[in-house]
Short mmCIF file of C-alpha atoms in Angstrom, two decimals:
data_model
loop_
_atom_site.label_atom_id
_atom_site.label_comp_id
_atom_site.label_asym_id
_atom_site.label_seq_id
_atom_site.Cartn_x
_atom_site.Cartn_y
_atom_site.Cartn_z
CA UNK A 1 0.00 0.00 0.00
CA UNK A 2 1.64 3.39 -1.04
CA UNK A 3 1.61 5.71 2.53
CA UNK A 4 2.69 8.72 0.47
CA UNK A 5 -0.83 9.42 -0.64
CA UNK A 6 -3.26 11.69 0.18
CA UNK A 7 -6.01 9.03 0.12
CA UNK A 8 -4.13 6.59 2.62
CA UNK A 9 -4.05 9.53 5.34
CA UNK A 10 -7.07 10.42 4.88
CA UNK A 11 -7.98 6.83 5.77
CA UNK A 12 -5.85 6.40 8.79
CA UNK A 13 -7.48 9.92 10.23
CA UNK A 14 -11.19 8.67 9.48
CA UNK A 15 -10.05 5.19 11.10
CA UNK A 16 -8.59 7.25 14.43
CA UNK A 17 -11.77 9.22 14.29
CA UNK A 18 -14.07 6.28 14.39
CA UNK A 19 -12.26 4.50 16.66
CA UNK A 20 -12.05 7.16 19.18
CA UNK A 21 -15.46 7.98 18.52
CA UNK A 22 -16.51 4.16 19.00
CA UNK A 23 -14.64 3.99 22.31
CA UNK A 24 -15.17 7.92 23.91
CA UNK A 25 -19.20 7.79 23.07
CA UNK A 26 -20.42 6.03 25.52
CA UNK A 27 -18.18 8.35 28.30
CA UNK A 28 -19.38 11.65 26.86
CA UNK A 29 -23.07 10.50 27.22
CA UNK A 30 -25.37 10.31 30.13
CA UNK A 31 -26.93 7.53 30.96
CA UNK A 32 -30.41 8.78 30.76
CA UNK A 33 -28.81 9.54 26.73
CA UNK A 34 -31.94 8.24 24.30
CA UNK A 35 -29.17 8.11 22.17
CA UNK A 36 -26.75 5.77 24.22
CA UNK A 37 -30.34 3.30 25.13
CA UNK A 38 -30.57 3.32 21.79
CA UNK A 39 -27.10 2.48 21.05
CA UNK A 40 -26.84 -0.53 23.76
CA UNK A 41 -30.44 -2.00 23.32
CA UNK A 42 -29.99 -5.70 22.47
CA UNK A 43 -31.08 -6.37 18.45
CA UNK A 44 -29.53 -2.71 17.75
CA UNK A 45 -29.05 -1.94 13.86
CA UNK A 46 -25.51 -0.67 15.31
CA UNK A 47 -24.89 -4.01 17.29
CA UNK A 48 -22.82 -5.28 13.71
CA UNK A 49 -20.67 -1.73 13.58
CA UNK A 50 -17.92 -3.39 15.49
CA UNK A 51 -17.65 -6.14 13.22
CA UNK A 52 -18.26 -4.24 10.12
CA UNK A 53 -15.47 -2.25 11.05
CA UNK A 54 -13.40 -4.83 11.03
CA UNK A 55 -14.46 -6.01 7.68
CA UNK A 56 -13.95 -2.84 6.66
CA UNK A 57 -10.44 -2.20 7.35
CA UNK A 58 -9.51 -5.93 6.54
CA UNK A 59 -10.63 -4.96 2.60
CA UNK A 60 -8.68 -1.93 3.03
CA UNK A 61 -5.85 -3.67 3.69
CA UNK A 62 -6.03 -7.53 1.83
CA UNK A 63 -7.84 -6.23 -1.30
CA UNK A 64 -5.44 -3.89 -2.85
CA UNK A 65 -2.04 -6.84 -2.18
CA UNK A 66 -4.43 -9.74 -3.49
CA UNK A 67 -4.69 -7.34 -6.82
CA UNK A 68 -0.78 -6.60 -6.90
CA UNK A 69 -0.29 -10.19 -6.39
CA UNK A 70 -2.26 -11.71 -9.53
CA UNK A 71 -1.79 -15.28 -10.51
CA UNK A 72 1.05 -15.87 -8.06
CA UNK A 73 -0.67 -18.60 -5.91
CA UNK A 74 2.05 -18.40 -3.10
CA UNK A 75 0.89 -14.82 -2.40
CA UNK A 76 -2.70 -15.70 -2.39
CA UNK A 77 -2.85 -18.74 -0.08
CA UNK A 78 -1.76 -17.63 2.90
CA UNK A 79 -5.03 -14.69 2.72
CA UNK A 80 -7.26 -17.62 1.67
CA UNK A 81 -6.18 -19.37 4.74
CA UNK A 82 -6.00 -16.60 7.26
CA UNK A 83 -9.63 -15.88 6.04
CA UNK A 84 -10.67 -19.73 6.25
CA UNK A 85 -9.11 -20.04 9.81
CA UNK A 86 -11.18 -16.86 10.92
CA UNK A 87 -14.76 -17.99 9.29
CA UNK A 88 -14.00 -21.38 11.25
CA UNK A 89 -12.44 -19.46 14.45
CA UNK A 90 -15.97 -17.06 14.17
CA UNK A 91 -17.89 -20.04 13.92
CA UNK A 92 -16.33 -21.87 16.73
CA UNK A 93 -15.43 -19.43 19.07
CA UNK A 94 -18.26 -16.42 18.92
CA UNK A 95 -15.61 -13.97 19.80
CA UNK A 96 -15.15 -11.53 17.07
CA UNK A 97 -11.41 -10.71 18.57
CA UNK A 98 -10.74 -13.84 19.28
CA UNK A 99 -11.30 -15.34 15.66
CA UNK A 100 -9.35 -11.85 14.03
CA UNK A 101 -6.42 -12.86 16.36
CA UNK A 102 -6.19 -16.84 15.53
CA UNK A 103 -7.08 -15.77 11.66
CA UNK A 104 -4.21 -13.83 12.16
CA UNK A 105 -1.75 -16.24 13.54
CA UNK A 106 -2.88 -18.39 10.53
CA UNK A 107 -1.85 -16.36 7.91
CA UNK A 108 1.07 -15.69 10.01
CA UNK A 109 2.14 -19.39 10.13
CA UNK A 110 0.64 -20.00 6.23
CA UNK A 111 2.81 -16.99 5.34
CA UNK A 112 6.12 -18.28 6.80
CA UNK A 113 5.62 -21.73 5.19
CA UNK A 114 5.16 -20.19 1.97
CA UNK A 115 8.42 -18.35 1.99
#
């Protein structure tokens, strides 16, 4: 990914800004906030922000080196399994950061048997 950029800061500042946002929210409101009730009642339409944000930033990051990396197969298997070993991990484990962290240690491990 090129840092020099425009576009790629721009990115990191609107990822600091949502994080901080994500993680200061809930502080800055009162508890008697509609808005924060809203935010925390069970079945929320916001309850899948965490994980979409995830999402998110992985296709930030994967899609553009999967396109630089073509037909080379050696480049492309250790994503496929670091994405396989997460969809299992999610499955398995129902821990969002738990199954981003062993999904990451897979393509970790398929990434140093590949080279």
């Amino acid at each position: 990914m090129n840092a020099d950029g425009l576009g790629f800061w721009a990115a990191v500042a609107a990822m600091a800004v949502i994080t901080y946002l994500t993680r200061a929210l809930p502080f800055m409101l009162s508890e008697r906030s509609r808005l924060l009730r809203h935010l925390s009642r069970e079945g929320s339409a916001l309850a899948a922000l965490g994980p979409s944000l995830l999402a998110g930033i992985a296709a930030a990051v994967i899609v553009p080196d999967l396109l630089a990396a073509g037909e080379q197969a050696a480049i492309i298997g250790p994503y496929a399994g670091g994405l396989v070993v997460t969809a299992v991990a999610a499955r398995l484990v129902s821990n969002t950061g738990a199954a981003v962290l062993l999904g990451m240690a897979g393509y970790g491990v398929l990434l140093a048997l590949a080279g």
